[in-house]
XYZ file of C-alpha atoms in Angstrom:
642
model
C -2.809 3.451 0.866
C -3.945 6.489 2.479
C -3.515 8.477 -0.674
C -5.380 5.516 -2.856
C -8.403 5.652 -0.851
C -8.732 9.333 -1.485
C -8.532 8.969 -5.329
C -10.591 6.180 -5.601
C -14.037 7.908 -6.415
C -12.834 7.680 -10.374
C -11.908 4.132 -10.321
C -14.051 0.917 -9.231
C -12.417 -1.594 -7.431
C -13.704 -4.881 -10.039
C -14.163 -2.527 -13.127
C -11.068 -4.063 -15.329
C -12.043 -7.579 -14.555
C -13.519 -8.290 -17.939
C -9.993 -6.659 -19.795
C -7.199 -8.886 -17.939
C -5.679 -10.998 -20.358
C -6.515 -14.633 -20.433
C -3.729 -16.942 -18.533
C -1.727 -18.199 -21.539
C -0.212 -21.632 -21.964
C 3.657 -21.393 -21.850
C 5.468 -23.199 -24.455
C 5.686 -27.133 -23.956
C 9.727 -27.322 -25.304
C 10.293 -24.249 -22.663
C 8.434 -25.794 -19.854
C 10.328 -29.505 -20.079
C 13.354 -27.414 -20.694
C 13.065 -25.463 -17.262
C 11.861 -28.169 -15.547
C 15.028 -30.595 -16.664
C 16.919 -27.770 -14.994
C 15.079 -27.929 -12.039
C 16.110 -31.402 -11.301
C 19.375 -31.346 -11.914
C 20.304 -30.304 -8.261
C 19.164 -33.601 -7.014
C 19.942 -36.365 -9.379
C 23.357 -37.250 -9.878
C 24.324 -38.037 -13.799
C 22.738 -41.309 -14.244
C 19.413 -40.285 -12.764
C 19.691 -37.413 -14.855
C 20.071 -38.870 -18.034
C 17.194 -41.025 -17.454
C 15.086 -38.172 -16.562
C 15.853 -36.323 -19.987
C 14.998 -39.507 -21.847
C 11.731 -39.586 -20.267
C 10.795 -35.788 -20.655
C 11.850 -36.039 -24.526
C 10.087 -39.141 -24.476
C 6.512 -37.032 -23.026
C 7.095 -34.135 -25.120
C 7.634 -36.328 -28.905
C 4.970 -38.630 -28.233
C 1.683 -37.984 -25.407
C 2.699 -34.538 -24.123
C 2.611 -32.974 -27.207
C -0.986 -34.802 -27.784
C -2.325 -33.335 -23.889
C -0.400 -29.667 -24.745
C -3.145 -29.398 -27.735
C -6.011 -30.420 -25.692
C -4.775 -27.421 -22.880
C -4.609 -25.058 -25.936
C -8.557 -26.053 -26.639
C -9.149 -25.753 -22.437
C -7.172 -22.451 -22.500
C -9.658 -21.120 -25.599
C -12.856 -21.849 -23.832
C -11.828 -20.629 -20.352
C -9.898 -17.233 -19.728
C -8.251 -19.471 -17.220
C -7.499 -22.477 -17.674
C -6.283 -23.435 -14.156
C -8.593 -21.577 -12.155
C -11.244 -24.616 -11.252
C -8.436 -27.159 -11.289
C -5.866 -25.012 -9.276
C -9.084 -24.796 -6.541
C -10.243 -28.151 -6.761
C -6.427 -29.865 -6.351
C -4.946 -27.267 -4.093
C -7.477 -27.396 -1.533
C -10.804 -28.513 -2.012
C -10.017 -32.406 -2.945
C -7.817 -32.152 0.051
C -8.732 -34.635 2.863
C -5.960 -34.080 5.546
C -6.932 -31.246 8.200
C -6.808 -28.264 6.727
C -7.257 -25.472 9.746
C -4.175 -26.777 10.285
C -2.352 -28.034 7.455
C -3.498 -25.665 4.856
C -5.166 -22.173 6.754
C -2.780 -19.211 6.979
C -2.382 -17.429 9.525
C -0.530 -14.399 11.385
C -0.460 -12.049 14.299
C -1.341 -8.553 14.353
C 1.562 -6.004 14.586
C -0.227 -3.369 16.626
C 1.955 -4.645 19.569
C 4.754 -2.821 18.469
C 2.770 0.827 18.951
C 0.098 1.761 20.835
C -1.554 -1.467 21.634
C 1.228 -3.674 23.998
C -0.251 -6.865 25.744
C -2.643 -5.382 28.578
C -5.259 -7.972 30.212
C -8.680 -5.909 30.274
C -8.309 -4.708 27.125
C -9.222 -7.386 24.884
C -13.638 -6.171 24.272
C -12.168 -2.945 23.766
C -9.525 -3.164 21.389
C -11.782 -5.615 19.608
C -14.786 -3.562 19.322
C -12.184 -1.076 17.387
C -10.330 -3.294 15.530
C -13.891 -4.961 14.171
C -14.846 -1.261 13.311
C -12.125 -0.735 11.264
C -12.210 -4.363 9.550
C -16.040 -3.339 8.680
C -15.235 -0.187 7.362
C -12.959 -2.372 4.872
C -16.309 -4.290 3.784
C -17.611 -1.913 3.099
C -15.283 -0.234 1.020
C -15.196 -3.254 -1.008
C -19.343 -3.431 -1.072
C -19.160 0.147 -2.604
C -16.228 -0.564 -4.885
C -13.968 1.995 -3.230
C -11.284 -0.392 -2.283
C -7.942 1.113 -4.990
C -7.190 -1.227 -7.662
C -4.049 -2.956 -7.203
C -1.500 -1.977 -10.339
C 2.133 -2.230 -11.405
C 2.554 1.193 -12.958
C -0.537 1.843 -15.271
C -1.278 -2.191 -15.968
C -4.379 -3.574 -12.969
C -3.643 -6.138 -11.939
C -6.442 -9.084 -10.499
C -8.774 -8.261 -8.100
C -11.153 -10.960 -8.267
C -9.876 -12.278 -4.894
C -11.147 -9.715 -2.374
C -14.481 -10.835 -3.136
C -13.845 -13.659 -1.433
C -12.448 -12.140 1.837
C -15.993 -11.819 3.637
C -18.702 -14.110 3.621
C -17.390 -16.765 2.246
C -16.769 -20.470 3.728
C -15.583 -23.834 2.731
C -18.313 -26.343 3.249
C -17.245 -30.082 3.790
C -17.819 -33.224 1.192
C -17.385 -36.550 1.363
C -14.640 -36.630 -1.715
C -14.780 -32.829 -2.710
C -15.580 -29.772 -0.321
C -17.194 -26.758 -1.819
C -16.923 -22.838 -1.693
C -19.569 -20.829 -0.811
C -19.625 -16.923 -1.267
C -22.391 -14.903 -0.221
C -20.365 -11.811 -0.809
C -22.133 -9.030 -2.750
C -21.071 -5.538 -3.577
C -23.615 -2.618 -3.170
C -24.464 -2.885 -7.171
C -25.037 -6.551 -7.244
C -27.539 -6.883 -4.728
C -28.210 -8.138 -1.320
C -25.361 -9.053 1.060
C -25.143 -10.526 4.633
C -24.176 -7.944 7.343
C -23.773 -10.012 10.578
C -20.271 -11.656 12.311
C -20.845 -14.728 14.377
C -18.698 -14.402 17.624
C -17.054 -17.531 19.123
C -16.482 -17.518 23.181
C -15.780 -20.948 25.216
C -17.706 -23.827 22.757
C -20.440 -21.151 22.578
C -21.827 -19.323 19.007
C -23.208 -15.932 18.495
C -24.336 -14.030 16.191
C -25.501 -10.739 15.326
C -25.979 -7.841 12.532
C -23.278 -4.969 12.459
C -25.792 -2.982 10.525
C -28.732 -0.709 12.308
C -31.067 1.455 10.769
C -28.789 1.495 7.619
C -25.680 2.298 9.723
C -22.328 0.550 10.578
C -22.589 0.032 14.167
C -19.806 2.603 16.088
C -17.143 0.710 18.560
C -18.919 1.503 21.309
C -22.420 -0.346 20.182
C -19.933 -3.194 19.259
C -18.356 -3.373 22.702
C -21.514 -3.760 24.383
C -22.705 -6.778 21.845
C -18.678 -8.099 22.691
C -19.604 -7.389 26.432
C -23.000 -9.261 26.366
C -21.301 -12.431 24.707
C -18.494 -12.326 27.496
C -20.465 -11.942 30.079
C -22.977 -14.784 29.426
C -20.157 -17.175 28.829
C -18.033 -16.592 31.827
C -21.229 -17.235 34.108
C -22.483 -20.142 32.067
C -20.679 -23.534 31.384
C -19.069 -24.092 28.479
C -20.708 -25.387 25.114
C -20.331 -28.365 23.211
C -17.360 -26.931 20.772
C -19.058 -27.876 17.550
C -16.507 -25.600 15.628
C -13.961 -28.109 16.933
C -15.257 -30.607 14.158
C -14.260 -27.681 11.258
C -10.225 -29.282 12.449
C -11.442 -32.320 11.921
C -9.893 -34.560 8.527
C -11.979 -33.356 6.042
C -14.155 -36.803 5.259
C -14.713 -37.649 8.676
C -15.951 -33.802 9.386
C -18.172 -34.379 6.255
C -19.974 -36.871 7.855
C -20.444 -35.708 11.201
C -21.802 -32.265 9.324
C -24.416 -34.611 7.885
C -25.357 -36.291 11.203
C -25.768 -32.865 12.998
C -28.274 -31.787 10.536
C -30.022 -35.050 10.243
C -30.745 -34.365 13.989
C -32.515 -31.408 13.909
C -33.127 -28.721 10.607
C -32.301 -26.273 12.541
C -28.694 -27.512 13.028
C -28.404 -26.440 9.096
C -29.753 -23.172 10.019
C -27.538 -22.421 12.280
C -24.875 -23.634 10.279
C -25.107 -21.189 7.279
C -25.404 -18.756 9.696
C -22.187 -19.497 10.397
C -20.983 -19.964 6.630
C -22.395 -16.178 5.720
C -21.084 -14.514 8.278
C -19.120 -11.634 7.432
C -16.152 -13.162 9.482
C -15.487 -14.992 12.319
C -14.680 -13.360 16.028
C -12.942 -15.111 18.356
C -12.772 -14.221 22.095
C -9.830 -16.509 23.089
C -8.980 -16.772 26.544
C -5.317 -17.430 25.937
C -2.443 -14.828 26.770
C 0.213 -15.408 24.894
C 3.916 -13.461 25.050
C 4.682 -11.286 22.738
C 7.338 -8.670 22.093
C 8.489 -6.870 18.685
C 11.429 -8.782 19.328
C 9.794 -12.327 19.522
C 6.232 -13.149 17.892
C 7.053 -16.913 18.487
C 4.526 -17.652 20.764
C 1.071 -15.626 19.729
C 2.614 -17.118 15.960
C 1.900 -20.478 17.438
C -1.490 -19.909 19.235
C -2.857 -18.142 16.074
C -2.169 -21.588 13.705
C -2.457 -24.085 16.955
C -4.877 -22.301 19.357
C -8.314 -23.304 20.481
C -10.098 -24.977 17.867
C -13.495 -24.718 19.755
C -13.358 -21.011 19.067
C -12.378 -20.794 15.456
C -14.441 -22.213 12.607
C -11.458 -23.402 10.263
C -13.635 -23.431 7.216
C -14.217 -19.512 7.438
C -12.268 -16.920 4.911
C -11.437 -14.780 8.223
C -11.188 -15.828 11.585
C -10.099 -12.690 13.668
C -8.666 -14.100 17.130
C -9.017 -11.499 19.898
C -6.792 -12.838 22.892
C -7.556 -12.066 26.693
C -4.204 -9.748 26.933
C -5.597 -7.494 23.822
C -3.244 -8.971 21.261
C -4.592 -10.404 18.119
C -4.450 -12.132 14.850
C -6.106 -14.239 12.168
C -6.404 -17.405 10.610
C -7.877 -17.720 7.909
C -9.157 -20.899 4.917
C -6.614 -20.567 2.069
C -8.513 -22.104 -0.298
C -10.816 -18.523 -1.242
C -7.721 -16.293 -1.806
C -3.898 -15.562 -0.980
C -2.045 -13.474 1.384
C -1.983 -10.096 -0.549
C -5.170 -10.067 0.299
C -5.188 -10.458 4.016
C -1.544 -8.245 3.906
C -3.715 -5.553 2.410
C -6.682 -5.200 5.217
C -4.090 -5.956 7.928
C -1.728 -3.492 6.925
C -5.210 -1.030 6.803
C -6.285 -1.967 10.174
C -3.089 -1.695 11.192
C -2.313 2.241 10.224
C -6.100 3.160 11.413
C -5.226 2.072 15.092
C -1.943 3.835 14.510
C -3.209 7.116 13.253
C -6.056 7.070 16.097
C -3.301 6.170 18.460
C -5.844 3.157 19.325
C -8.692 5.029 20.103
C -11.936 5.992 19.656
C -12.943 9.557 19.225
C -16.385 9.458 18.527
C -19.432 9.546 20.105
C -20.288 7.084 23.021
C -23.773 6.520 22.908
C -25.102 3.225 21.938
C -28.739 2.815 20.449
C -31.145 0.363 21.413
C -29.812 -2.592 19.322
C -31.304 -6.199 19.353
C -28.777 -8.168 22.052
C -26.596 -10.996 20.142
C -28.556 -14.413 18.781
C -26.788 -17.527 20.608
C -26.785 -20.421 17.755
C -27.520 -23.665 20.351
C -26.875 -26.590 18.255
C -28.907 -29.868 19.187
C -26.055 -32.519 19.650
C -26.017 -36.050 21.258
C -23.338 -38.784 22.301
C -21.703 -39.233 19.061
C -21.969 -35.457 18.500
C -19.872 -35.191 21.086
C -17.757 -38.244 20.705
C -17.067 -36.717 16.953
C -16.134 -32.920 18.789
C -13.777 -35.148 21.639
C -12.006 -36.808 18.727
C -11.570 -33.735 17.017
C -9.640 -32.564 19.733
C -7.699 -35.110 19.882
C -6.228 -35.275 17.166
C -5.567 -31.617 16.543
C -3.796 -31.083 19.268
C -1.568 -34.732 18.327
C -0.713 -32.811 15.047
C -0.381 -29.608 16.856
C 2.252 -30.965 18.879
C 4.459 -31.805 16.086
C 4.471 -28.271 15.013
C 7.552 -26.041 15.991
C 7.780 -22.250 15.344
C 9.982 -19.542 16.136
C 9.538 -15.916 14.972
C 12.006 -13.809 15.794
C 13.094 -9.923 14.744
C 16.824 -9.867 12.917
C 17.734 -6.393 13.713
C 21.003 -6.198 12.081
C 19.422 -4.597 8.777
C 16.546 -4.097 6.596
C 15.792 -3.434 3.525
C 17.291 -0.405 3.333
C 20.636 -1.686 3.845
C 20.280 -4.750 1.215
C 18.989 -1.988 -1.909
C 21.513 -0.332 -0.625
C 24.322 -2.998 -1.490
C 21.852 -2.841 -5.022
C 20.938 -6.627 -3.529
C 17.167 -7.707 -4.605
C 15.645 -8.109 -0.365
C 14.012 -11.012 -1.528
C 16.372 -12.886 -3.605
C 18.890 -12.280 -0.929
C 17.066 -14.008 1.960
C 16.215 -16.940 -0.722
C 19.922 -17.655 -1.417
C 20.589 -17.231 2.183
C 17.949 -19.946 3.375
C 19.387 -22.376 0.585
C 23.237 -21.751 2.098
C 21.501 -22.316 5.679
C 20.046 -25.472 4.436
C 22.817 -26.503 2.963
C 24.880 -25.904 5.724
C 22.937 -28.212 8.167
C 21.998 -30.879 5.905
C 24.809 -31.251 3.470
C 22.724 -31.487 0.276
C 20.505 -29.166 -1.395
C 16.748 -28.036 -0.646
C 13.993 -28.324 -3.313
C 12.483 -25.082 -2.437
C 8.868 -23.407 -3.066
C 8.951 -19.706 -3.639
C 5.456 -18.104 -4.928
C 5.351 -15.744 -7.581
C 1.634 -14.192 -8.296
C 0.013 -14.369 -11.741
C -2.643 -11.589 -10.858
C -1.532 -9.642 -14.076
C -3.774 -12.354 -15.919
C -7.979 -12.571 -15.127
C -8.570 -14.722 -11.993
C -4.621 -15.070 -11.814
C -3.153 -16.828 -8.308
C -0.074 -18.094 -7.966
C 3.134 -19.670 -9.630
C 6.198 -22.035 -8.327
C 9.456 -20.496 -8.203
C 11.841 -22.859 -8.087
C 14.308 -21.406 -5.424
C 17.325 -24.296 -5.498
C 18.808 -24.059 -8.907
C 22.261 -25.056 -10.204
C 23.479 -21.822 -10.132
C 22.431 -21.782 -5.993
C 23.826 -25.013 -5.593
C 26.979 -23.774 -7.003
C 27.575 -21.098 -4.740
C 26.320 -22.986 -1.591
C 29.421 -24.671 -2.088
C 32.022 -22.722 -3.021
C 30.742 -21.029 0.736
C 31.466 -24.781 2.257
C 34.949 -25.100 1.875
C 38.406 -22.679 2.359
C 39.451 -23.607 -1.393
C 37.339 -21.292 -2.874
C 38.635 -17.385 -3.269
C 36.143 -14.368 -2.665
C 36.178 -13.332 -6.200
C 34.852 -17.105 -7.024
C 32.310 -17.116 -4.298
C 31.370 -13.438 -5.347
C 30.528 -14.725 -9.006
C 28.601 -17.794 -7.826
C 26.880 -15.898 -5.728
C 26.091 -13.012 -8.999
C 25.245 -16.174 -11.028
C 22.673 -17.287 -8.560
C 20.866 -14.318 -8.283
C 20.143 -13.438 -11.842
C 19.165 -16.769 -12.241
C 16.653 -16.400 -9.356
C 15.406 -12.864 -10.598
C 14.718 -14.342 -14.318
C 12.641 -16.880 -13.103
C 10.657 -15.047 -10.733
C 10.132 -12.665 -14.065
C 9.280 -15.258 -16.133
C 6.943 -17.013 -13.530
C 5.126 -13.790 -12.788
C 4.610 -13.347 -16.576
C 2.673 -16.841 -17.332
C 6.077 -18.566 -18.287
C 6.218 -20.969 -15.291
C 5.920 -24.423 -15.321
C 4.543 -26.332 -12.529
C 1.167 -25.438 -12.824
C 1.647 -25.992 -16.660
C 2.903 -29.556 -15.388
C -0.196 -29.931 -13.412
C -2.223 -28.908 -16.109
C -0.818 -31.243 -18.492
C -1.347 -33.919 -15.500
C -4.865 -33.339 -15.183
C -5.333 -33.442 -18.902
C -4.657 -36.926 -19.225
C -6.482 -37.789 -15.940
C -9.798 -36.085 -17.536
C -9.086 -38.731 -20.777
C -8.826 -41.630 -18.406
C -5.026 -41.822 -20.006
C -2.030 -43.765 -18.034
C -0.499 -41.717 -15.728
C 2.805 -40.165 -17.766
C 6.387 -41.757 -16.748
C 7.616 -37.948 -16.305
C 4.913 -37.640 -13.102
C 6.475 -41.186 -11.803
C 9.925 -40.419 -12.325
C 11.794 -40.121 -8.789
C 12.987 -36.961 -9.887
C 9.901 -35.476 -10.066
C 8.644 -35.842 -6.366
C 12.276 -35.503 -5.161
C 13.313 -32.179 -6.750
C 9.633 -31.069 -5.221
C 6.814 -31.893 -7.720
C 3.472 -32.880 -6.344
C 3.728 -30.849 -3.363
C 6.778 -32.257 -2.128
C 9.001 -28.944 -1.528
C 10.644 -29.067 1.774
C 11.724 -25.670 2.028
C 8.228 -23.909 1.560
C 8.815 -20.006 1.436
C 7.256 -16.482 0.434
C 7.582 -13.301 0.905
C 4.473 -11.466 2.695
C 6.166 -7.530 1.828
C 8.256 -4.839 3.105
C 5.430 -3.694 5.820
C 5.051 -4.900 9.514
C 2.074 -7.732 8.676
C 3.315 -10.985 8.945
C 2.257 -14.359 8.711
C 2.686 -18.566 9.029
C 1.605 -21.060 7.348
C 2.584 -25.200 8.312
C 5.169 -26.722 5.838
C 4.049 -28.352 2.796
C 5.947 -31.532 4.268
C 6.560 -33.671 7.385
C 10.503 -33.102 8.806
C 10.236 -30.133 6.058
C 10.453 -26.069 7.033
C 8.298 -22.950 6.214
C 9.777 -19.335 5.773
C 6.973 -16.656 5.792
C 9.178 -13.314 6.302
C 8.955 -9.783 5.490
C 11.664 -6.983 5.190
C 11.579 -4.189 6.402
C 13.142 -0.899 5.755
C 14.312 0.025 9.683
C 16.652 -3.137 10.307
C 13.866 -5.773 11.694
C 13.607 -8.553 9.477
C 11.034 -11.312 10.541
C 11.508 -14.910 9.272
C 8.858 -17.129 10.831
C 10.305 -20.568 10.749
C 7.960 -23.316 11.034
C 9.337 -27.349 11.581
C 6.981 -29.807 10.757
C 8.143 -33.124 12.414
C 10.225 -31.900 15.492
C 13.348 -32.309 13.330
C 15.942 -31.863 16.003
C 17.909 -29.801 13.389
C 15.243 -27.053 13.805
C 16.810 -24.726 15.868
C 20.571 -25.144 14.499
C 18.760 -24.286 11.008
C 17.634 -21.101 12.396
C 21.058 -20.388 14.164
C 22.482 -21.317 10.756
C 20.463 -19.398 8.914
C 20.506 -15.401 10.374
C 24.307 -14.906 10.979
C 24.949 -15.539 7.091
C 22.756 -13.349 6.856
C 24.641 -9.911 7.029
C 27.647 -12.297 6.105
C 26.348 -12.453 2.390
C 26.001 -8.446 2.223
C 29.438 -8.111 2.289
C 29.921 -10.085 -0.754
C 28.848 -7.426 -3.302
C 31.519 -4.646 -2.712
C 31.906 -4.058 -6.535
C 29.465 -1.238 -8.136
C 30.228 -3.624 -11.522
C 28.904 -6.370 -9.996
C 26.792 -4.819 -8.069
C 24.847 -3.109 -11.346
C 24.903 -6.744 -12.897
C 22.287 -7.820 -10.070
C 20.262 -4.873 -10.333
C 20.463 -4.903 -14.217
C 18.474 -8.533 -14.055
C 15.578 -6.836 -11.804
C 12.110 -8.147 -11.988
C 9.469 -4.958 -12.562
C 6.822 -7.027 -10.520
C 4.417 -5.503 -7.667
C 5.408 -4.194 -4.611
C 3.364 -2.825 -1.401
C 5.342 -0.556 -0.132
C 4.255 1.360 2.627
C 0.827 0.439 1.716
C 0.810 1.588 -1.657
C 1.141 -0.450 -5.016
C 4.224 0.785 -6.644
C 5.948 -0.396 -9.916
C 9.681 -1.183 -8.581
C 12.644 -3.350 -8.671
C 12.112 -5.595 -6.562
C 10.317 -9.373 -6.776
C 7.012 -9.236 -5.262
C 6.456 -12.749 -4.428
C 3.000 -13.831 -2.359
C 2.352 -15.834 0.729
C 0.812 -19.115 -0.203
C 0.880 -21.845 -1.584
């Protein structure tokens, strides 16, 4: 990354926006086709038959008729999903989302030259918010590298949305609001708002024309603190941001309707560069075992993080920290990338600060004092409430696998990624007795304003060689080619997915096509198939890959008793899988004791250099951070969302 940001005078970060190619509209037959393999995993011949009645059914008789009027949609907009991917994904949402939908992760610097160390937290923050603003402004200037696989860009359109930007709340529909501008477009907002005990501050990181240094940042941090800790608490008015997203809607509208300057104060909050949280919690951590500061950055204290905000950086009282962020303005490559730069800026100053220490005579921090009543805080009690209920039902363990890395698994000429996919399908297999519809994300950003795609992780193929592993009948060379057969199966549709040849979103699309012309709802979306092989959101195995650095992340499962895998790879033998349990399944922790002893079990599978070269032979040229640099290489780069 180092090397990128030293080249970039030539290049502008948004400058190939207007030549992506347009996201294309994959082939109806080819879309039914895959998805009819999708489903055969979970239906049993019957069920099966019925389901490929009904999708030749849709695509002889209405689908072909909604398929033409996506082909019109698709010639008007250079991407067709874009609005409806944003508007069904997350903004038509009405379940919590800080907790339900927000990513999060913690910070990695633990595992160098910042360990947990009470007194440190202003400090380290003041640094850490220096180096995060340096980032801004980088992207204001149009510094920031532009992501590419080999010579192609790739999409860049969503680190515009990484500062100042905020989800507002609606009664049916919330909206997105970015007030992000870069230094050619005009005006932009230059302040943070700072969160500390139910109390909000705010103030501008820019003086006389200058980035404020650390130092002139610690003694805003220090002011905040300070006033706080003598004072009581506040009212916790961010609380209402965890709120269920109709019921936060209204209270929004009975704040302001008690004073104007509520709204003022509000899109304060909204324009804010970012969100800083001073959060009085200490949680463990070691490089060993993020499980706890995991949990704390997706379940801490709501009063001091407004859930509605693009980045939310949580400072914690022992100096450890991490980030939680809306999902609904962008996905995890994005926060990967300015984590992964914060992260080598602390390691290359060896956490410091070398510069001057002299701070100017800046205007002290502006404390936003919202006017509230009874049912103010009635609505900010409830909140509480039933975050915390939901909260509860969340279980998480992060732990380091130090056996290998991904070293070891290119090594064996093994794909990192499709390996730990087949090995969390064998896991869940192994503890439940039945295959896992599984959600792996593939990113589109090779197309303008490109996201995301499903990868459909538990295939035939998978299935297959899940059980030949179950039972002593099968020989090694059988298991061997099952296994073979599974991934190049998995590493053809994470090409074709990556390429605009997926089809769930083309599903959805479809979907909302005949929604828009008030038509029935298709049998194919009411088929049983459909939600049970994971259509609609119903995965429960939700999964991605976050990279090959140390920057990791969580996000809650898309489904209740279901699991999330959020896990990066390593080269130097410590492999994180966060596991998250939604529903305090007491399988939870035998899934994770199933899952990471196969996991060096499986390498020893692929002893043949034939075989071996058969797996490499189906690799996926996708993108790949390695070592904080965009690299065309071998190996599925899949993104952490969904």
């Amino acid at each position: 990354m180092e090397n990128q940001l030293a080249k970039s005078t030539e290049e502008r970060t948004f400058q190939y926006q207007d030549s992506l190619p347009s996201l294309p509209v994959p082939s109806l037959e080819e879309s039914l086709k895959k998805y009819l393999e999708s489903v055969k995993p979970f239906a049993n011949e019957e069920e099966y038959k019925k389901t490929e009645a009904i999708v030749q059914k849709f695509q002889n008789g209405i689908g072909e008729k909604l398929q033409q009027k996506l082909l019109e949609r698709a010639k008007e907009k250079r991407n067709w999903l874009e609005d409806w991917w944003l508007n069904v994904a997350y903004l038509d949402v009405r379940i919590p989302s800080q907790l339900h939908v927000n990513f999060g992760g913690p910070a990695s610097h633990i595992e160098h030259y910042w360990p947990p160390k009470e007194g440190t937290q202003l400090e380290r923050g003041s640094i850490s918010l220096w180096h995060i603003l340096n980032y801004w402004q980088l992207l204001r200037k149009e510094k920031l590298p532009v992501h590419k696989v080999g010579n192609t860009p790739l999409d860049m359109n969503q680190f515009r949305m990484l500062f100042a930007t905020c989800k507002v709340p609606g009664i049916t529909r919330d909206s997105l609001i970015n007030y992000f501008r870069t230094e050619s477009e005009g005006h932009c907002p230059s302040h943070i708002a700072v969160m500390c005990r139910g109390r909000v501050f705010v103030f501008d990181v820019m003086h006389e024309g200058c980035l404020m240094t650390p130092p002139e940042i610690l003694r805003q941090l220090t002011y905040i603190q300070k006033k706080c800790r003598r004072e009581p608490d506040g009212p916790g008015v961010a609380a209402l941001t965890s709120e269920e997203r109709t019921r936060w809607a209204k209270a929004r509208e009975y704040l302001i309707s008690l004073n104007p300057e509520n709204l003022t104060m509000l899109e304060k909050i909204q324009s804010s560069l970012l969100v800083f949280c001073l959060d009085d919690g200490s949680p463990r951590v070691t490089p060993e075992d993020y499980s706890q500061v995991a949990t704390k950055v997706l379940t801490g204290d709501p009063t001091v993080r407004w859930g509605d905000k693009s980045y939310n950086l949580i400072s914690f009282s022992n100096g450890v920290f991490g980030c939680n962020c809306d999902h609904a303005p962008y996905d995890a490559m994005v926060i990967v990338s300015i984590s992964y730069y914060v992260d080598q800026k602390i390691f290359e100053s060896e956490g410091k600060w070398t510069g001057s220490d002299k701070v100017q005579d800046i205007p002290l921090p502006e404390e936003l004092v919202f006017t509230v009543d009874e049912k103010v805080l009635n609505d900010i009690n409830q909140a509480k409430a039933q975050y915390f209920k939901q909260a509860s039902d969340l279980q998480l363990l992060v732990y380091a696998f130090t056996s290998f890395g991904k070293k070891l698994t290119k090594k064996k000429k093994l794909h990192p990624d499709t390996f730990v996919q087949l090995a969390l399908q064998l896991a869940y297999y192994r503890l439940h007795g039945r295959p896992g519809c599984c959600y792996e994300t593939a990113m589109t950003r090779y197309f303008f304003h490109g996201r995301t795609e499903t990868v459909r992780s538990c295939t035939v193929e998978a299935v297959r060689w899940c059980q030949s592993m179950q039972g002593p009948s099968a020989s090694l060379f059988e298991q061997q080619h099952r296994m073979l057969e599974a991934f190049a199966k998995h590493n053809k549709m994470m090409k074709d997915c990556s390429t605009g040849k997926g089809f769930d979103r083309h599903l959805l699309g479809l979907s909302l096509i005949a929604k828009e012309e008030c038509l029935p709802v298709p049998e194919l979306f009411t088929d049983p198939l459909f939600s049970r092989s994971g259509g609609g959101g119903n995965f429960v195995l939700s999964t991605s890959l976050i990279g090959y650095l140390r920057v990791q992340g969580v996000v809650v499962p898309m489904v209740h008793n279901g699991y999330g895998f959020f896990y990066h790879i390593r080269d130097d033998s410590k492999t994180k899988i966060p596991v998250g349990n939604l529903g305090g399944s007491a399988g939870f922790s035998s899934c994770l004791s199933t899952l990471l002893p196969l996991l060096p079990i499986l390498i020893q599978y692929c002893r043949s250099k034939s075989s071996a070269a058969l797996l490499w032979g189906e690799a996926v040229d996708c993108t790949l951070f390695h070592e904080g640099n965009i690299q065309r290489g071998n190996t599925p780069r899949a993104l952490w969302s969904f």
